[in-house]
Coordinates of C-alpha atoms and ligand atoms in Angstrom, one line a residue:
Chain R
M1 CA 115.9 139.7 139.3
V2 CA 114.0 139.5 135.8
E3 CA 111.3 137.0 135.4
K4 CA 111.9 133.6 134.7
K5 CA 110.3 132.6 131.0
V6 CA 111.5 128.7 130.9
E7 CA 112.8 127.0 133.8
V8 CA 114.5 123.6 132.8
K9 CA 114.7 121.1 135.8
N10 CA 116.8 117.8 135.4
L11 CA 116.2 117.4 131.9
N12 CA 117.5 114.2 130.4
V13 CA 117.1 113.5 126.6
W14 CA 117.7 109.9 124.9
F15 CA 117.5 109.0 121.6
G16 CA 117.5 105.3 121.7
Q17 CA 120.7 104.3 123.4
T18 CA 122.1 107.9 123.0
H19 CA 122.1 109.9 126.2
S20 CA 121.9 113.3 124.5
L21 CA 121.3 115.7 127.2
K22 CA 122.1 114.8 130.9
D23 CA 120.7 116.2 134.0
I24 CA 120.3 120.3 132.3
N25 CA 119.0 122.6 134.9
L26 CA 118.7 126.2 133.1
D27 CA 116.4 129.3 133.2
I28 CA 115.9 131.5 130.5
Y29 CA 114.6 135.2 131.0
D30 CA 112.3 136.9 130.1
N31 CA 113.7 139.1 127.4
E32 CA 117.3 138.0 127.5
V33 CA 119.4 136.9 125.0
L34 CA 120.8 133.2 126.1
T35 CA 123.5 131.8 123.5
I36 CA 124.4 128.4 124.0
I37 CA 128.2 127.7 122.7
G38 CA 129.8 123.8 122.7
P39 CA 131.6 121.4 120.1
A40 CA 129.9 119.2 117.8
N41 CA 127.4 116.5 119.7
S42 CA 127.0 118.5 122.9
G43 CA 123.4 118.5 122.7
K44 CA 122.5 122.2 121.5
T45 CA 120.4 121.4 118.8
T46 CA 118.9 118.7 120.9
F47 CA 117.9 121.4 123.7
L48 CA 116.4 123.6 121.4
R49 CA 114.3 121.2 119.5
M50 CA 113.2 120.2 123.2
L51 CA 111.7 123.8 123.7
N52 CA 109.7 123.3 120.5
R53 CA 108.6 120.2 120.8
L54 CA 110.2 118.6 117.7
N55 CA 112.2 116.0 119.5
E56 CA 109.3 113.8 119.9
L57 CA 108.8 113.4 115.9
Q58 CA 111.7 110.9 116.7
E59 CA 110.3 107.6 117.2
N60 CA 113.3 106.5 119.5
F61 CA 113.2 109.8 121.4
R62 CA 112.3 109.4 125.5
F63 CA 113.1 112.3 128.1
S64 CA 112.7 112.6 131.8
G65 CA 112.6 116.0 133.7
E66 CA 110.3 119.2 133.9
I67 CA 110.1 122.4 132.1
I68 CA 108.3 125.6 133.4
F69 CA 107.1 128.1 130.8
D70 CA 105.5 130.9 132.1
H71 CA 104.9 129.5 135.6
K72 CA 102.8 126.4 134.2
N73 CA 103.8 123.0 133.1
F74 CA 105.0 123.2 129.7
F75 CA 103.3 119.9 128.3
D76 CA 100.1 121.3 129.4
F77 CA 100.5 123.7 126.7
S78 CA 98.8 121.8 123.5
V79 CA 101.5 121.1 121.0
Q80 CA 100.2 123.7 118.4
E81 CA 100.2 126.3 120.7
L82 CA 103.4 126.0 122.4
R83 CA 105.5 125.9 119.2
K84 CA 103.8 129.1 118.1
K85 CA 104.8 130.7 121.4
I86 CA 108.2 129.3 120.9
G87 CA 109.4 129.7 117.4
M88 CA 112.7 127.8 116.1
V89 CA 114.7 129.0 113.2
F90 CA 116.8 126.1 111.7
A91 CA 120.5 125.7 111.1
L92 CA 119.9 125.5 107.2
P93 CA 117.2 127.8 105.4
V94 CA 114.1 125.5 104.8
P95 CA 111.8 127.7 102.6
L96 CA 108.5 125.8 102.2
P97 CA 107.8 125.2 98.5
L98 CA 105.4 128.7 98.4
T99 CA 106.1 132.1 97.4
V100 CA 107.8 134.3 99.5
F101 CA 104.8 135.9 100.8
D102 CA 102.8 132.9 101.7
N103 CA 105.9 131.5 103.4
V104 CA 105.5 134.6 105.8
A105 CA 101.9 134.4 105.9
Y106 CA 101.7 130.6 106.6
G107 CA 102.1 130.8 110.3
P108 CA 99.3 133.5 110.7
K109 CA 97.0 131.6 108.4
L110 CA 97.3 128.6 110.3
H111 CA 96.4 130.7 113.6
G112 CA 93.5 131.5 112.0
I113 CA 93.7 135.1 110.6
R114 CA 92.4 135.1 107.1
D115 CA 91.9 138.9 106.4
R116 CA 94.1 139.6 103.4
G117 CA 95.0 143.1 104.6
K118 CA 95.9 141.7 108.0
L119 CA 98.1 139.5 106.6
K120 CA 99.7 142.0 104.4
E121 CA 100.2 144.0 107.6
I122 CA 102.1 140.9 109.2
V123 CA 104.1 139.8 106.4
E124 CA 105.6 143.6 106.1
R125 CA 106.2 143.7 109.4
S126 CA 107.8 140.5 109.6
L127 CA 110.0 141.0 106.6
R128 CA 111.4 144.7 107.7
L129 CA 112.2 142.9 111.2
A130 CA 114.0 140.3 109.5
Y131 CA 116.0 143.2 107.6
L132 CA 114.4 141.3 103.9
W133 CA 111.6 143.8 103.4
E134 CA 113.6 146.0 101.0
E135 CA 115.3 143.3 99.1
V136 CA 112.0 141.0 98.3
K137 CA 109.1 143.7 98.4
D138 CA 109.1 143.8 94.9
R139 CA 109.0 139.6 94.3
L140 CA 106.7 138.4 97.4
N141 CA 104.7 136.4 94.7
A142 CA 108.0 134.9 93.5
S143 CA 108.8 131.6 94.5
A144 CA 111.1 131.7 97.7
F145 CA 113.4 129.0 96.5
L146 CA 114.6 131.9 94.0
L147 CA 116.1 133.9 97.0
S148 CA 119.8 133.6 98.0
G149 CA 120.6 131.5 100.5
G150 CA 121.3 134.5 103.3
Q151 CA 117.9 136.0 101.8
Q152 CA 116.4 132.5 102.4
Q153 CA 117.6 132.2 106.0
R154 CA 116.0 136.0 106.7
L155 CA 112.8 134.9 105.3
C156 CA 113.0 131.7 107.8
I157 CA 113.3 134.4 110.7
A158 CA 110.6 136.6 109.3
R159 CA 108.4 133.0 109.0
T160 CA 108.7 132.6 112.4
L161 CA 108.5 136.1 113.6
A162 CA 105.2 136.3 111.6
C163 CA 103.7 133.8 114.4
E164 CA 104.6 136.6 116.8
P165 CA 106.2 133.8 119.3
E166 CA 107.5 134.7 123.0
I167 CA 110.8 133.1 122.5
I168 CA 112.9 132.4 119.4
L169 CA 115.3 129.9 119.1
F170 CA 117.8 130.3 116.8
D171 CA 120.2 126.9 115.9
E172 CA 123.0 128.4 114.4
P173 CA 121.5 130.5 111.9
C174 CA 124.3 131.7 110.3
S175 CA 126.5 128.6 109.9
G176 CA 126.1 128.2 105.9
L177 CA 126.5 131.9 105.4
D178 CA 128.7 134.6 104.0
P179 CA 129.7 137.4 106.3
V180 CA 127.7 140.0 105.2
S181 CA 124.5 137.9 105.5
T182 CA 125.8 137.1 108.6
A183 CA 125.9 140.6 109.6
K184 CA 122.8 141.3 108.6
I185 CA 121.0 138.6 110.8
E186 CA 123.1 139.6 113.9
E187 CA 121.6 143.4 113.3
A188 CA 118.1 141.8 112.8
M189 CA 118.9 139.7 116.2
Q190 CA 120.3 143.1 118.2
E191 CA 116.8 144.7 117.2
L192 CA 114.5 141.4 118.1
K193 CA 116.4 141.4 121.4
K194 CA 114.3 144.6 122.2
D195 CA 111.1 142.7 122.3
Y196 CA 111.7 139.0 122.3
T197 CA 113.3 135.9 124.6
L198 CA 116.2 134.7 122.2
V199 CA 117.9 131.6 122.5
L200 CA 120.9 131.3 120.1
V201 CA 123.1 128.2 119.6
T202 CA 126.2 129.6 117.5
N203 CA 129.7 127.6 116.8
N204 CA 131.0 130.9 116.5
V205 CA 132.2 132.3 120.0
K206 CA 132.8 135.7 118.8
Q207 CA 129.1 136.1 117.8
A208 CA 127.9 135.0 121.1
A209 CA 129.9 137.3 122.6
R210 CA 128.7 139.9 120.5
V211 CA 125.0 139.5 121.0
G212 CA 124.7 137.1 124.1
D213 CA 123.4 138.6 127.6
R214 CA 124.1 135.4 129.2
T215 CA 125.8 132.6 127.8
A216 CA 125.5 128.6 128.2
F217 CA 128.5 126.3 127.4
F218 CA 127.3 122.3 127.0
L219 CA 129.6 119.7 126.7
S220 CA 128.7 116.2 125.8
G221 CA 125.5 116.5 126.9
E222 CA 125.9 118.4 130.2
L223 CA 125.8 121.7 130.8
I224 CA 129.0 122.9 132.0
E225 CA 128.6 126.6 133.1
I226 CA 126.2 129.1 132.5
E227 CA 127.3 132.7 133.1
R228 CA 126.7 136.6 132.3
T229 CA 128.5 136.6 128.5
D230 CA 131.4 139.0 129.7
R231 CA 132.1 136.8 132.6
L232 CA 132.1 133.6 131.2
F233 CA 134.4 134.9 128.2
T234 CA 137.0 136.7 130.4
A235 CA 136.8 134.4 133.5
P236 CA 135.4 131.3 133.3
K237 CA 134.9 129.2 136.2
D238 CA 135.5 125.6 134.7
N239 CA 138.5 124.6 132.7
R240 CA 136.8 122.7 130.3
T241 CA 135.2 126.1 129.7
E242 CA 138.2 127.7 129.2
G243 CA 139.8 125.2 126.8
Y244 CA 137.2 125.6 124.7
I245 CA 137.0 129.0 124.5
S246 CA 140.4 129.8 123.9
G247 CA 141.1 127.0 121.4
R248 CA 138.1 128.8 119.7
F249 CA 139.4 132.4 119.9
G250 CA 142.8 130.8 119.0
Chain Q
M1 CA 141.7 106.3 74.3
N2 CA 140.3 102.8 75.6
Q3 CA 138.2 104.4 78.0
K4 CA 136.5 106.5 75.0
I5 CA 136.1 103.3 73.1
K6 CA 134.4 101.6 75.9
Q7 CA 132.2 104.7 76.6
K8 CA 131.3 104.2 72.8
I9 CA 130.5 100.8 73.0
A10 CA 128.5 101.2 76.2
F11 CA 126.2 104.0 74.6
F12 CA 125.9 101.9 71.4
I13 CA 124.6 98.8 73.7
L14 CA 122.3 101.8 75.4
F15 CA 121.1 103.2 72.2
L16 CA 120.6 99.6 70.9
S17 CA 118.0 98.8 73.7
I18 CA 116.5 102.0 73.5
C19 CA 115.5 101.3 70.0
L20 CA 114.2 97.5 70.9
V21 CA 111.8 99.4 73.2
V22 CA 110.8 102.1 70.7
I23 CA 110.5 100.3 67.1
P24 CA 107.8 98.0 68.3
I25 CA 105.6 100.2 69.4
V26 CA 105.9 102.8 66.8
L27 CA 105.4 99.8 64.5
L28 CA 102.4 98.7 66.2
V29 CA 100.9 102.4 66.1
I30 CA 101.3 102.6 62.4
F31 CA 100.4 99.3 61.7
I32 CA 97.2 100.1 63.4
G33 CA 97.0 103.4 62.2
I34 CA 97.4 102.4 58.2
K35 CA 95.0 99.7 58.8
G36 CA 92.6 101.3 61.1
L37 CA 92.2 105.1 59.5
P38 CA 90.0 103.8 56.5
A39 CA 87.5 103.2 58.8
I40 CA 87.3 106.2 60.8
N41 CA 84.6 108.6 59.7
W42 CA 82.1 110.4 61.7
E43 CA 79.3 107.6 61.4
F44 CA 81.8 105.0 62.8
L45 CA 82.8 107.6 65.8
T46 CA 79.2 108.6 66.3
G47 CA 76.7 106.0 65.1
L48 CA 75.1 102.7 66.5
P49 CA 76.3 99.2 65.2
K50 CA 74.2 97.8 62.1
Q51 CA 74.0 94.3 60.6
G52 CA 75.3 92.7 63.6
M53 CA 78.0 94.6 64.0
R54 CA 79.2 94.2 60.6
A55 CA 78.7 97.7 59.5
G56 CA 77.9 101.0 61.4
G57 CA 79.3 102.7 64.2
I58 CA 81.0 101.9 67.7
F59 CA 79.5 104.7 69.5
P60 CA 77.6 102.6 72.5
A61 CA 81.4 101.1 73.1
I62 CA 82.9 104.7 73.5
V63 CA 80.4 105.7 75.5
G64 CA 80.7 102.9 77.5
T65 CA 84.5 102.9 78.1
V66 CA 84.2 106.2 79.1
Y67 CA 81.5 105.4 81.8
L68 CA 83.5 102.6 83.3
V69 CA 86.7 104.8 83.3
I70 CA 84.7 107.9 85.2
G71 CA 83.0 105.3 87.3
A72 CA 86.2 103.5 88.0
V73 CA 88.2 106.9 89.0
L74 CA 85.4 108.0 91.2
F75 CA 85.4 105.2 93.1
S76 CA 89.2 104.5 93.6
L77 CA 90.6 107.9 93.5
P78 CA 89.4 109.1 97.0
I79 CA 89.9 105.4 98.4
G80 CA 93.2 105.4 97.1
I81 CA 94.6 108.9 98.2
L82 CA 93.4 108.5 101.4
S83 CA 94.6 105.0 102.2
A84 CA 97.9 106.2 100.9
I85 CA 97.8 109.0 103.1
Y86 CA 97.2 107.0 106.0
L87 CA 99.8 104.1 105.4
S88 CA 102.5 106.7 104.6
E89 CA 101.7 109.6 107.0
Y90 CA 99.8 107.8 109.8
A91 CA 100.4 104.5 110.3
K92 CA 103.0 103.4 112.5
E93 CA 105.7 100.8 111.2
N94 CA 104.5 97.3 112.3
I95 CA 103.7 93.6 110.8
L96 CA 100.2 94.4 110.3
T97 CA 101.3 97.7 108.3
R98 CA 104.2 95.9 106.0
L99 CA 101.5 93.1 105.3
I100 CA 98.8 95.5 103.8
R101 CA 102.0 97.2 102.1
L102 CA 102.9 93.9 100.5
A103 CA 99.8 93.0 99.7
I104 CA 99.1 96.2 97.8
I105 CA 102.5 95.9 95.6
N106 CA 101.1 92.2 95.3
L107 CA 97.7 93.3 93.9
S108 CA 98.9 95.3 91.2
G109 CA 100.2 91.7 89.8
V110 CA 97.1 89.6 90.1
P111 CA 96.1 88.8 86.6
S112 CA 92.9 91.1 85.5
I113 CA 90.5 88.0 84.8
V114 CA 91.1 87.2 88.5
Y115 CA 89.7 90.6 89.3
G116 CA 86.7 89.8 86.8
L117 CA 85.8 86.7 88.5
F118 CA 85.9 88.6 91.8
G119 CA 83.7 91.3 90.6
L120 CA 81.4 88.9 89.3
A121 CA 81.0 86.8 92.7
F122 CA 81.1 90.2 94.9
F123 CA 79.5 93.0 92.9
V124 CA 77.1 91.2 90.3
I125 CA 76.1 88.2 92.8
F126 CA 76.7 89.0 96.0
F127 CA 75.8 92.9 96.2
N128 CA 73.1 92.1 93.5
F129 CA 74.0 94.9 91.4
G130 CA 73.8 92.7 88.6
T131 CA 75.7 93.0 85.2
S132 CA 75.9 96.7 85.2
V133 CA 78.2 99.5 84.8
L134 CA 78.2 99.7 88.4
S135 CA 79.5 96.8 88.8
G136 CA 82.0 96.8 86.2
S137 CA 83.1 100.3 87.6
L138 CA 84.1 99.0 91.0
T139 CA 85.7 95.9 89.8
L140 CA 88.2 98.3 87.6
G141 CA 88.2 100.5 90.4
I142 CA 89.7 97.6 92.7
M143 CA 91.9 96.9 89.8
I144 CA 93.5 100.3 89.7
L145 CA 93.5 100.7 93.4
P146 CA 96.8 99.5 93.7
I147 CA 98.2 101.6 91.1
I148 CA 97.1 104.7 92.4
I149 CA 98.1 103.9 96.3
T150 CA 101.4 103.0 95.3
A151 CA 102.0 106.2 92.9
T152 CA 100.5 108.1 95.9
Q153 CA 102.3 106.6 98.3
E154 CA 105.8 107.2 96.5
S155 CA 105.0 111.1 95.5
L156 CA 104.2 111.6 99.6
K157 CA 107.1 110.3 100.1
S158 CA 109.3 112.4 97.8
V159 CA 108.3 115.5 99.6
P160 CA 111.0 115.9 101.8
Y161 CA 110.6 115.7 105.4
A162 CA 112.3 119.0 106.0
F163 CA 109.2 120.7 104.8
R164 CA 106.9 118.9 107.2
E165 CA 109.1 119.8 110.2
V166 CA 109.1 123.1 109.4
S167 CA 105.4 123.1 109.1
L168 CA 104.9 121.6 112.1
S169 CA 107.4 123.9 114.2
L170 CA 105.3 126.9 113.0
G171 CA 102.3 125.2 115.0
A172 CA 100.6 123.4 112.0
T173 CA 98.9 119.9 113.0
K174 CA 99.6 117.2 111.1
W175 CA 96.6 117.2 109.2
Q176 CA 97.2 120.9 108.2
T177 CA 100.5 120.2 107.2
I178 CA 99.2 117.5 105.0
K179 CA 97.0 119.5 103.5
N180 CA 99.0 122.7 102.9
I181 CA 102.4 121.2 102.2
V182 CA 102.6 117.6 101.2
L183 CA 99.5 116.8 99.3
P184 CA 99.8 120.1 96.9
N185 CA 103.7 118.8 96.0
A186 CA 102.6 115.2 95.9
L187 CA 100.2 116.2 93.4
P188 CA 101.9 115.4 89.9
G189 CA 103.1 112.0 90.7
I190 CA 99.3 111.6 92.4
L191 CA 98.0 112.5 88.9
T192 CA 100.3 110.7 87.0
G193 CA 99.6 107.2 89.0
T194 CA 95.5 108.2 88.5
I195 CA 96.3 108.7 84.6
L196 CA 98.1 105.5 84.3
G197 CA 95.1 103.6 86.3
I198 CA 92.8 105.2 83.9
A199 CA 94.7 104.3 80.9
R200 CA 94.9 100.5 82.4
A201 CA 91.2 100.7 83.4
A202 CA 90.0 101.6 79.9
G203 CA 92.0 99.0 77.8
E204 CA 91.3 96.0 79.9
T205 CA 88.6 93.2 78.8
A206 CA 89.3 90.6 81.5
P207 CA 87.6 92.4 84.5
I208 CA 84.4 93.8 82.7
L209 CA 83.8 90.5 80.9
F210 CA 81.6 89.0 83.3
T211 CA 80.6 92.0 85.0
V212 CA 79.3 94.4 82.7
A213 CA 80.2 94.1 79.2
A214 CA 77.4 93.4 76.6
F215 CA 77.6 91.8 73.3
Y216 CA 75.5 93.7 71.4
L217 CA 73.5 96.9 72.8
P218 CA 72.5 99.3 70.4
H219 CA 71.7 102.0 72.5
L220 CA 73.1 104.1 75.6
P221 CA 72.5 102.8 79.4
K222 CA 69.9 104.9 81.1
S223 CA 71.4 104.0 84.7
I224 CA 74.5 102.7 86.4
F225 CA 72.5 99.5 86.5
D226 CA 72.3 98.9 82.6
Q227 CA 74.7 97.2 81.0
V228 CA 76.9 98.7 78.1
M229 CA 79.4 98.1 75.7
A230 CA 83.0 98.9 75.7
L231 CA 85.6 99.1 73.4
P232 CA 88.3 96.3 74.1
Y233 CA 85.3 93.5 74.7
H234 CA 83.7 94.9 71.3
L235 CA 87.2 94.5 69.7
Y236 CA 87.3 91.0 70.8
V237 CA 84.1 90.2 70.0
I238 CA 84.1 91.6 66.6
S239 CA 87.5 89.7 66.1
T240 CA 86.6 86.2 67.3
Q241 CA 83.0 85.8 67.8
I242 CA 81.3 87.2 64.5
P243 CA 82.3 86.0 61.0
G244 CA 82.4 88.6 58.4
V245 CA 83.7 91.4 59.8
P246 CA 85.4 93.7 57.4
D247 CA 89.2 94.3 58.9
R248 CA 88.9 97.9 58.5
M249 CA 86.2 98.0 61.5
R250 CA 88.2 95.7 63.5
Y251 CA 91.7 98.0 63.0
G252 CA 89.4 101.1 63.3
T253 CA 88.1 100.1 66.9
A254 CA 91.5 99.0 67.7
L255 CA 93.1 102.4 66.3
V256 CA 90.1 104.1 68.7
L257 CA 91.2 102.4 71.8
L258 CA 95.0 103.0 71.2
V259 CA 94.3 106.9 70.6
M260 CA 92.3 106.8 73.6
V261 CA 94.9 105.2 76.0
L262 CA 97.7 106.9 74.3
S263 CA 96.4 110.5 74.6
I264 CA 95.5 109.8 78.3
N265 CA 99.0 108.8 78.7
L266 CA 100.2 111.7 77.1
I267 CA 98.3 113.8 79.2
A268 CA 99.9 112.4 81.8
I269 CA 103.4 113.4 80.6
I270 CA 102.1 116.9 79.9
L271 CA 100.7 117.4 83.3
R272 CA 103.8 115.8 85.0
Y273 CA 105.8 118.3 83.4
Q274 CA 104.1 121.2 83.8
L275 CA 103.5 120.7 87.5
R276 CA 107.4 119.4 87.9
K277 CA 108.5 122.9 86.0
K278 CA 106.8 124.9 88.8
K279 CA 109.0 123.2 91.9
R280 CA 112.3 124.3 92.4
W281 CA 113.8 121.5 95.3
Ligands
ATP301 N1 117.4 111.8 116.1 C1 118.2 111.1 116.7 N2 118.6 109.9 116.9 C2 119.7 109.4 117.4 N3 120.9 110.4 118.0 C3 120.4 111.6 118.1 C4 119.4 112.3 117.4 N4 119.5 113.8 117.4 C5 120.8 113.8 117.7 N5 121.0 112.5 118.4 C6 122.2 112.6 119.1 O1 122.4 113.5 120.4 C7 124.2 114.1 120.3 C8 123.6 115.7 120.3 O2 123.1 115.9 119.2 P1 122.7 117.9 118.9 O3 122.3 117.5 117.5 O4 122.0 118.1 119.8 O5 124.1 118.3 119.0 P2 124.5 119.8 118.9 O6 125.4 120.2 119.8 O7 123.5 120.3 117.7 O8 125.9 119.4 117.6 P3 126.4 120.1 116.4 O9 127.4 121.3 116.9 O10 127.0 119.3 115.8 O11 125.2 120.8 115.9 C9 124.5 113.4 119.4 O12 125.3 112.7 119.6 C10 123.6 113.2 118.3 O13 124.1 111.8 117.7
MG302 MG1 123.4 121.5 116.3

């Protein structure tokens, strides 16, 4: 079997009284695409935000359990280092109030890259990887808010890529987008899966089937089933999974 | 039809209330302008007072006011911005911080004469700075501190939370996030607050009464431990303390002060507009 990149053991998450993740045990392998499906409020976002350590910004957040990342305790890494290594793309595109160029260069600058030539190189490479370069190469100095929604989301992907993460977390990156933009983002993901470990939360079961190596099904904070994507969709073991999938495929 | 009439009545009432606000201001400016303009000339603006302030210029008072305002801003801007950042970005929500917030809000309602007495007791006497530019500036600075803190806090809060989250998620520290994202976007509001503070500091008499203002001092200060004349106090003096000052001198002084304060406010409005235009969220 390929190497384990992340091991999540008995993870429980609470927000105040809400028990949002219940005893999650799950491994993420190096270089795989893990998709996570599940109905609203099943804890998918909470799980991703756990891996990017964003949950702890919430005051009423508590958790128990263990996470191993690269064979080391997840919490032995500094928060900044970890967030650089495990990047996140949010459901709604949030460009920073900067130019297109500065959005992408934001992460590398944080991590100490000052050289203008080097930054340009990183920006171009990241934008190409996100399938956005051709569309924005002439307006790198325009405000990022002038881009369309779909372009903004790809800009956010490029911005995450520019930090040279090892794992990229996508939280329903296409939920607000039209089919063309969605196709472009999926295309980018197909390319990215060659070099990165991807975790993709999606409410689009077909999308999960298209890009996922393995798929996990979450339901009310529990991990019901995790399987190879083709198997999970053709022969789910749990009938709750089956119910969700068949409902989804209609 | 009925709705339309209602709408018209509502608009009319709103329009009336705007007039009630605008007309007195316009009248005031026109009145002071007409009465003061004849006094304005080069000698008045750049000359020293003569004949017991019944003639000559008001240059020392203009300079004094400018010095005091600069001193007040130098003191209150860094402290104000830093404490606002602490209060709205770092401080945990508890009884202490809530009390501090409440205190700051209430401080802006304290009558300015109280600041004057405080400055006298604290800076002039306790710290032994004497009646000096330093004492006056610090007193004015303390008076406008709540304005700057409140404005800064509000503009920090107006920067969307999502921006901070994104910045943090890319591996920024909290301070990097504040420095790179939050502060630049809060700048218009901070500037506006500062400039309104400046206008307030320039116009107040009471805080400088016991801490710096000289009744009559026909030369410029040599150090921050010197006294100065200041426009609002000078206006008070020539209006009430000295008989026989020509009308136009009084209104001329008032006009200079008014123009100073109004143009500071105008700068605030333009700056705010320019910076707002740039932002797109
Ligand atoms: N900051 C928070 N405070 C309180 N409760 C929260 C918080 N964040 C998440 N929760 C709760 O945790 C549960 C899981 O939410 P989560 O956002 O992870 O679901 P999700 O699977 O991503 O749903 P969706 O498909 O709607 O995005 C929900 O019941 C939600 O109300
Ligand atoms: Mg979600």
